[in-house]
Amino acid sequence: MNDGAVAYRDLSYRTRWVTYEFLQDSWKMFNAINVAEKNAGEPGARMVIAAGFRVRGRASGNKDVAIQFKDIVTKYSTGKLTLERALGAASQVRSSFDIIPKLQGNFAFTKAYVAEQGGKSEGFKGPNIYVDLSLFKVPAPEWLHIGKPFKWENQRLNLEATFAQLLSLPHGREVVSTADGPIEGGPEGVRSGIEVARVLAGDDDVLRALRNASKPD
C-alpha cells in the first residue's frame, strides 16, 4: 500500500495459538519498524490489528467472470451486440479479485484501514499499536497490558469494534491435551478462530449461519 503495509492471517478453528502467534508477529513488526523510524528521525508508524470475515480464494471472482462472459455471448448470439461491441465488452471484464485476493472482500482489512484513517479524533493517536478486543475473552486476561478500551464505529460502512492500545505483549507457549491428542494452545484469554467468529457473527452456531449465508437464493 502507499505509505503503509498489510499483514493478514487466517485464524484456526482448533487452537488459540494461531491468534496469539499473529499478535506476537504483529508486535515484533511494529517495534522493528518504529525503531528504524525513530533512528531515522521520523515520527513512527501506527498499527491497527482487527478481526473480521473474508471471502476465501478466487472461486467467487472466477464465478463472477464466467457470468459476465456468458451474458456477453448471449447478447451477441441474440443480436443485441455486434461482434465488435461483444469483443470490446469482453476485453473490459475483470475479476472482482486483484493481485492480492486475500485482501479483497476482507472485512478485517477494511475495519483496520478505516479505523486507522480516523486518527486521533477517533481514538487512534500517535505511533502506537491498537488491537481489536474481539480477539480476547471477556474480561480481558490479566497478563494483557492495554490502555483504556474504547468503542469505535463507522455508521456509513456498518463497522464497529472495541479497541485498546496494546502497551506490551508477553511471549509464551503451552501445550493442551484434547481427545485427539496434544495440540498447540496459547495463553488463556486469547480466542481461537471459531470463538472470534462467534463474537463477530453474534451467533454461537456461526458455522451454520455462514453456510446459510453463502447459499444462493
JSON list of C-alpha atoms in Angstrom, two decimals, residues 25-176:
[
{"chain": "A", "resi": 25, "resn": "ASP", "atom": "CA", "xyz": [4.40, -11.30, 14.93]},
{"chain": "A", "resi": 26, "resn": "SER", "atom": "CA", "xyz": [2.48, -8.02, 14.65]},
{"chain": "A", "resi": 27, "resn": "TRP", "atom": "CA", "xyz": [4.06, -6.74, 17.87]},
{"chain": "A", "resi": 28, "resn": "LYS", "atom": "CA", "xyz": [7.56, -7.61, 16.62]},
{"chain": "A", "resi": 29, "resn": "MET", "atom": "CA", "xyz": [6.96, -5.98, 13.24]},
{"chain": "A", "resi": 30, "resn": "PHE", "atom": "CA", "xyz": [5.55, -2.82, 14.82]},
{"chain": "A", "resi": 31, "resn": "ASN", "atom": "CA", "xyz": [8.54, -2.40, 17.13]},
{"chain": "A", "resi": 32, "resn": "ALA", "atom": "CA", "xyz": [11.09, -3.16, 14.40]},
{"chain": "A", "resi": 33, "resn": "ILE", "atom": "CA", "xyz": [9.56, -0.54, 12.10]},
{"chain": "A", "resi": 34, "resn": "ASN", "atom": "CA", "xyz": [9.27, 2.09, 14.81]},
{"chain": "A", "resi": 35, "resn": "VAL", "atom": "CA", "xyz": [12.85, 1.62, 15.98]},
{"chain": "A", "resi": 36, "resn": "ALA", "atom": "CA", "xyz": [14.03, 2.17, 12.40]},
{"chain": "A", "resi": 37, "resn": "GLU", "atom": "CA", "xyz": [11.67, 5.15, 12.01]},
{"chain": "A", "resi": 38, "resn": "LYS", "atom": "CA", "xyz": [12.88, 6.87, 15.16]},
{"chain": "A", "resi": 39, "resn": "ASN", "atom": "CA", "xyz": [16.54, 6.21, 14.32]},
{"chain": "A", "resi": 40, "resn": "ALA", "atom": "CA", "xyz": [15.88, 7.97, 11.01]},
{"chain": "A", "resi": 41, "resn": "GLY", "atom": "CA", "xyz": [14.32, 10.94, 12.79]},
{"chain": "A", "resi": 42, "resn": "GLU", "atom": "CA", "xyz": [10.79, 10.05, 11.68]},
{"chain": "A", "resi": 43, "resn": "PRO", "atom": "CA", "xyz": [7.71, 10.20, 13.95]},
{"chain": "A", "resi": 44, "resn": "GLY", "atom": "CA", "xyz": [6.97, 6.47, 13.70]},
{"chain": "A", "resi": 45, "resn": "ALA", "atom": "CA", "xyz": [4.17, 4.30, 12.35]},
{"chain": "A", "resi": 46, "resn": "ARG", "atom": "CA", "xyz": [0.74, 3.40, 13.69]},
{"chain": "A", "resi": 47, "resn": "MET", "atom": "CA", "xyz": [-0.68, -0.13, 13.60]},
{"chain": "A", "resi": 48, "resn": "VAL", "atom": "CA", "xyz": [-4.27, -1.34, 13.92]},
{"chain": "A", "resi": 49, "resn": "ILE", "atom": "CA", "xyz": [-4.98, -5.06, 14.42]},
{"chain": "A", "resi": 50, "resn": "ALA", "atom": "CA", "xyz": [-8.57, -6.03, 13.58]},
{"chain": "A", "resi": 51, "resn": "ALA", "atom": "CA", "xyz": [-10.64, -9.18, 13.18]},
{"chain": "A", "resi": 52, "resn": "GLY", "atom": "CA", "xyz": [-13.24, -9.89, 10.51]},
{"chain": "A", "resi": 53, "resn": "PHE", "atom": "CA", "xyz": [-14.61, -12.31, 7.94]},
{"chain": "A", "resi": 54, "resn": "ARG", "atom": "CA", "xyz": [-13.33, -12.52, 4.37]},
{"chain": "A", "resi": 55, "resn": "VAL", "atom": "CA", "xyz": [-14.20, -14.15, 1.07]},
{"chain": "A", "resi": 56, "resn": "ARG", "atom": "CA", "xyz": [-11.80, -17.05, 0.62]},
{"chain": "A", "resi": 57, "resn": "GLY", "atom": "CA", "xyz": [-9.88, -17.79, -2.58]},
{"chain": "A", "resi": 58, "resn": "ARG", "atom": "CA", "xyz": [-10.62, -16.84, -6.17]},
{"chain": "A", "resi": 59, "resn": "ALA", "atom": "CA", "xyz": [-13.71, -19.02, -6.70]},
{"chain": "A", "resi": 60, "resn": "SER", "atom": "CA", "xyz": [-16.15, -16.18, -6.20]},
{"chain": "A", "resi": 61, "resn": "GLY", "atom": "CA", "xyz": [-14.22, -13.91, -8.55]},
{"chain": "A", "resi": 62, "resn": "ASN", "atom": "CA", "xyz": [-13.99, -16.61, -11.23]},
{"chain": "A", "resi": 63, "resn": "LYS", "atom": "CA", "xyz": [-17.71, -17.31, -10.99]},
{"chain": "A", "resi": 64, "resn": "ASP", "atom": "CA", "xyz": [-18.46, -13.63, -11.48]},
{"chain": "A", "resi": 65, "resn": "VAL", "atom": "CA", "xyz": [-16.24, -13.50, -14.58]},
{"chain": "A", "resi": 66, "resn": "ALA", "atom": "CA", "xyz": [-17.95, -16.58, -16.04]},
{"chain": "A", "resi": 67, "resn": "ILE", "atom": "CA", "xyz": [-21.36, -14.93, -15.57]},
{"chain": "A", "resi": 68, "resn": "GLN", "atom": "CA", "xyz": [-20.18, -11.76, -17.32]},
{"chain": "A", "resi": 69, "resn": "PHE", "atom": "CA", "xyz": [-18.80, -13.70, -20.31]},
{"chain": "A", "resi": 70, "resn": "LYS", "atom": "CA", "xyz": [-21.99, -15.78, -20.58]},
{"chain": "A", "resi": 71, "resn": "ASP", "atom": "CA", "xyz": [-24.06, -12.61, -20.65]},
{"chain": "A", "resi": 72, "resn": "ILE", "atom": "CA", "xyz": [-21.92, -11.14, -23.45]},
{"chain": "A", "resi": 73, "resn": "VAL", "atom": "CA", "xyz": [-22.15, -14.35, -25.52]},
{"chain": "A", "resi": 74, "resn": "THR", "atom": "CA", "xyz": [-25.93, -14.46, -25.06]},
{"chain": "A", "resi": 75, "resn": "LYS", "atom": "CA", "xyz": [-26.34, -10.84, -26.17]},
{"chain": "A", "resi": 76, "resn": "TYR", "atom": "CA", "xyz": [-24.13, -11.45, -29.21]},
{"chain": "A", "resi": 77, "resn": "SER", "atom": "CA", "xyz": [-25.97, -14.66, -30.22]},
{"chain": "A", "resi": 78, "resn": "THR", "atom": "CA", "xyz": [-29.37, -12.91, -29.94]},
{"chain": "A", "resi": 79, "resn": "GLY", "atom": "CA", "xyz": [-28.21, -9.91, -31.95]},
{"chain": "A", "resi": 80, "resn": "LYS", "atom": "CA", "xyz": [-28.20, -7.42, -29.09]},
{"chain": "A", "resi": 81, "resn": "LEU", "atom": "CA", "xyz": [-24.47, -6.85, -29.54]},
{"chain": "A", "resi": 82, "resn": "THR", "atom": "CA", "xyz": [-22.39, -6.66, -32.69]},
{"chain": "A", "resi": 83, "resn": "LEU", "atom": "CA", "xyz": [-19.19, -8.71, -32.83]},
{"chain": "A", "resi": 84, "resn": "GLU", "atom": "CA", "xyz": [-17.13, -5.54, -32.39]},
{"chain": "A", "resi": 85, "resn": "ARG", "atom": "CA", "xyz": [-19.08, -4.48, -29.29]},
{"chain": "A", "resi": 86, "resn": "ALA", "atom": "CA", "xyz": [-19.04, -8.00, -27.85]},
{"chain": "A", "resi": 87, "resn": "LEU", "atom": "CA", "xyz": [-15.26, -8.17, -28.18]},
{"chain": "A", "resi": 88, "resn": "GLY", "atom": "CA", "xyz": [-14.96, -4.72, -26.63]},
{"chain": "A", "resi": 89, "resn": "ALA", "atom": "CA", "xyz": [-17.17, -5.73, -23.69]},
{"chain": "A", "resi": 90, "resn": "ALA", "atom": "CA", "xyz": [-15.21, -8.95, -23.19]},
{"chain": "A", "resi": 91, "resn": "SER", "atom": "CA", "xyz": [-11.94, -7.04, -23.05]},
{"chain": "A", "resi": 92, "resn": "GLN", "atom": "CA", "xyz": [-13.31, -4.98, -20.14]},
{"chain": "A", "resi": 93, "resn": "VAL", "atom": "CA", "xyz": [-14.27, -7.96, -17.96]},
{"chain": "A", "resi": 94, "resn": "ARG", "atom": "CA", "xyz": [-12.31, -8.02, -14.72]},
{"chain": "A", "resi": 95, "resn": "SER", "atom": "CA", "xyz": [-12.31, -10.40, -11.78]},
{"chain": "A", "resi": 96, "resn": "SER", "atom": "CA", "xyz": [-13.51, -8.93, -8.50]},
{"chain": "A", "resi": 97, "resn": "PHE", "atom": "CA", "xyz": [-10.15, -10.06, -7.08]},
{"chain": "A", "resi": 98, "resn": "ASP", "atom": "CA", "xyz": [-6.97, -8.09, -7.68]},
{"chain": "A", "resi": 99, "resn": "ILE", "atom": "CA", "xyz": [-3.35, -9.15, -7.31]},
{"chain": "A", "resi": 100, "resn": "ILE", "atom": "CA", "xyz": [-3.80, -9.98, -3.60]},
{"chain": "A", "resi": 101, "resn": "PRO", "atom": "CA", "xyz": [-7.09, -11.90, -3.38]},
{"chain": "A", "resi": 102, "resn": "LYS", "atom": "CA", "xyz": [-6.86, -12.30, 0.39]},
{"chain": "A", "resi": 103, "resn": "LEU", "atom": "CA", "xyz": [-7.33, -8.54, 0.80]},
{"chain": "A", "resi": 104, "resn": "GLN", "atom": "CA", "xyz": [-10.42, -8.47, -1.43]},
{"chain": "A", "resi": 105, "resn": "GLY", "atom": "CA", "xyz": [-13.69, -8.91, 0.45]},
{"chain": "A", "resi": 106, "resn": "ASN", "atom": "CA", "xyz": [-11.65, -8.84, 3.68]},
{"chain": "A", "resi": 107, "resn": "PHE", "atom": "CA", "xyz": [-13.60, -7.10, 6.43]},
{"chain": "A", "resi": 108, "resn": "ALA", "atom": "CA", "xyz": [-10.74, -7.26, 8.92]},
{"chain": "A", "resi": 109, "resn": "PHE", "atom": "CA", "xyz": [-8.62, -5.25, 6.47]},
{"chain": "A", "resi": 110, "resn": "THR", "atom": "CA", "xyz": [-11.50, -2.83, 5.85]},
{"chain": "A", "resi": 111, "resn": "LYS", "atom": "CA", "xyz": [-12.03, -2.32, 9.58]},
{"chain": "A", "resi": 112, "resn": "ALA", "atom": "CA", "xyz": [-8.33, -1.78, 10.30]},
{"chain": "A", "resi": 113, "resn": "TYR", "atom": "CA", "xyz": [-7.87, 0.60, 7.36]},
{"chain": "A", "resi": 114, "resn": "VAL", "atom": "CA", "xyz": [-10.91, 2.75, 8.13]},
{"chain": "A", "resi": 115, "resn": "ALA", "atom": "CA", "xyz": [-10.17, 2.84, 11.86]},
{"chain": "A", "resi": 116, "resn": "GLU", "atom": "CA", "xyz": [-6.54, 3.89, 11.31]},
{"chain": "A", "resi": 117, "resn": "GLN", "atom": "CA", "xyz": [-7.65, 6.64, 8.93]},
{"chain": "A", "resi": 118, "resn": "GLY", "atom": "CA", "xyz": [-9.81, 8.06, 11.74]},
{"chain": "A", "resi": 119, "resn": "GLY", "atom": "CA", "xyz": [-6.63, 9.03, 13.59]},
{"chain": "A", "resi": 120, "resn": "LYS", "atom": "CA", "xyz": [-6.59, 10.92, 16.88]},
{"chain": "A", "resi": 121, "resn": "SER", "atom": "CA", "xyz": [-10.17, 12.17, 16.59]},
{"chain": "A", "resi": 122, "resn": "GLU", "atom": "CA", "xyz": [-11.43, 8.57, 16.72]},
{"chain": "A", "resi": 123, "resn": "GLY", "atom": "CA", "xyz": [-9.05, 7.35, 19.42]},
{"chain": "A", "resi": 124, "resn": "PHE", "atom": "CA", "xyz": [-6.10, 6.23, 17.28]},
{"chain": "A", "resi": 125, "resn": "LYS", "atom": "CA", "xyz": [-3.45, 8.75, 18.17]},
{"chain": "A", "resi": 126, "resn": "GLY", "atom": "CA", "xyz": [0.29, 8.76, 17.62]},
{"chain": "A", "resi": 127, "resn": "PRO", "atom": "CA", "xyz": [2.67, 5.97, 16.57]},
{"chain": "A", "resi": 128, "resn": "ASN", "atom": "CA", "xyz": [1.03, 3.32, 18.71]},
{"chain": "A", "resi": 129, "resn": "ILE", "atom": "CA", "xyz": [-0.45, -0.14, 18.19]},
{"chain": "A", "resi": 130, "resn": "TYR", "atom": "CA", "xyz": [-4.18, -0.72, 18.68]},
{"chain": "A", "resi": 131, "resn": "VAL", "atom": "CA", "xyz": [-5.88, -4.10, 18.92]},
{"chain": "A", "resi": 132, "resn": "ASP", "atom": "CA", "xyz": [-9.45, -5.27, 18.33]},
{"chain": "A", "resi": 133, "resn": "LEU", "atom": "CA", "xyz": [-10.55, -6.76, 21.67]},
{"chain": "A", "resi": 134, "resn": "SER", "atom": "CA", "xyz": [-12.74, -9.36, 19.95]},
{"chain": "A", "resi": 135, "resn": "LEU", "atom": "CA", "xyz": [-9.50, -11.37, 19.78]},
{"chain": "A", "resi": 136, "resn": "PHE", "atom": "CA", "xyz": [-9.63, -11.77, 23.57]},
{"chain": "A", "resi": 137, "resn": "LYS", "atom": "CA", "xyz": [-12.11, -13.21, 26.03]},
{"chain": "A", "resi": 138, "resn": "VAL", "atom": "CA", "xyz": [-14.13, -11.03, 28.40]},
{"chain": "A", "resi": 139, "resn": "PRO", "atom": "CA", "xyz": [-12.90, -9.89, 30.83]},
{"chain": "A", "resi": 140, "resn": "ALA", "atom": "CA", "xyz": [-9.53, -9.35, 29.18]},
{"chain": "A", "resi": 141, "resn": "PRO", "atom": "CA", "xyz": [-6.77, -11.57, 30.67]},
{"chain": "A", "resi": 142, "resn": "GLU", "atom": "CA", "xyz": [-4.68, -10.03, 33.43]},
{"chain": "A", "resi": 143, "resn": "TRP", "atom": "CA", "xyz": [-1.44, -10.58, 31.50]},
{"chain": "A", "resi": 144, "resn": "LEU", "atom": "CA", "xyz": [-2.69, -8.39, 28.64]},
{"chain": "A", "resi": 145, "resn": "HIS", "atom": "CA", "xyz": [-1.16, -4.91, 29.01]},
{"chain": "A", "resi": 146, "resn": "ILE", "atom": "CA", "xyz": [-3.54, -2.49, 27.30]},
{"chain": "A", "resi": 147, "resn": "GLY", "atom": "CA", "xyz": [-4.75, 1.06, 27.62]},
{"chain": "A", "resi": 148, "resn": "LYS", "atom": "CA", "xyz": [-8.34, 2.04, 28.32]},
{"chain": "A", "resi": 149, "resn": "PRO", "atom": "CA", "xyz": [-10.72, 0.29, 25.88]},
{"chain": "A", "resi": 150, "resn": "PHE", "atom": "CA", "xyz": [-12.85, 2.50, 23.64]},
{"chain": "A", "resi": 151, "resn": "LYS", "atom": "CA", "xyz": [-15.78, 1.91, 21.32]},
{"chain": "A", "resi": 152, "resn": "TRP", "atom": "CA", "xyz": [-15.31, 2.68, 17.63]},
{"chain": "A", "resi": 153, "resn": "GLU", "atom": "CA", "xyz": [-17.81, 2.63, 14.81]},
{"chain": "A", "resi": 154, "resn": "ASN", "atom": "CA", "xyz": [-18.31, 3.74, 11.25]},
{"chain": "A", "resi": 155, "resn": "GLN", "atom": "CA", "xyz": [-22.04, 4.01, 10.58]},
{"chain": "A", "resi": 156, "resn": "ARG", "atom": "CA", "xyz": [-21.64, 4.50, 6.83]},
{"chain": "A", "resi": 157, "resn": "LEU", "atom": "CA", "xyz": [-19.91, 1.12, 6.47]},
{"chain": "A", "resi": 158, "resn": "ASN", "atom": "CA", "xyz": [-21.75, -0.53, 9.37]},
{"chain": "A", "resi": 159, "resn": "LEU", "atom": "CA", "xyz": [-18.50, -1.33, 11.16]},
{"chain": "A", "resi": 160, "resn": "GLU", "atom": "CA", "xyz": [-17.91, -1.36, 14.90]},
{"chain": "A", "resi": 161, "resn": "ALA", "atom": "CA", "xyz": [-15.42, -2.72, 17.40]},
{"chain": "A", "resi": 162, "resn": "THR", "atom": "CA", "xyz": [-13.87, -2.15, 20.80]},
{"chain": "A", "resi": 163, "resn": "PHE", "atom": "CA", "xyz": [-10.19, -1.26, 20.57]},
{"chain": "A", "resi": 164, "resn": "ALA", "atom": "CA", "xyz": [-7.43, -0.60, 23.07]},
{"chain": "A", "resi": 165, "resn": "GLN", "atom": "CA", "xyz": [-3.83, 0.49, 22.80]},
{"chain": "A", "resi": 166, "resn": "LEU", "atom": "CA", "xyz": [-1.53, -2.52, 23.16]},
{"chain": "A", "resi": 167, "resn": "LEU", "atom": "CA", "xyz": [1.18, -1.49, 25.61]},
{"chain": "A", "resi": 168, "resn": "SER", "atom": "CA", "xyz": [3.19, -4.72, 25.76]},
{"chain": "A", "resi": 169, "resn": "LEU", "atom": "CA", "xyz": [2.79, -8.38, 24.90]},
{"chain": "A", "resi": 170, "resn": "PRO", "atom": "CA", "xyz": [4.38, -11.22, 26.91]},
{"chain": "A", "resi": 171, "resn": "HIS", "atom": "CA", "xyz": [5.64, -14.24, 25.00]},
{"chain": "A", "resi": 172, "resn": "GLY", "atom": "CA", "xyz": [4.67, -17.77, 25.93]},
{"chain": "A", "resi": 173, "resn": "ARG", "atom": "CA", "xyz": [3.71, -21.17, 24.63]},
{"chain": "A", "resi": 174, "resn": "GLU", "atom": "CA", "xyz": [1.80, -24.05, 26.12]},
{"chain": "A", "resi": 175, "resn": "VAL", "atom": "CA", "xyz": [0.51, -27.47, 25.08]},
{"chain": "A", "resi": 176, "resn": "VAL", "atom": "CA", "xyz": [-3.04, -28.51, 25.87]}
]
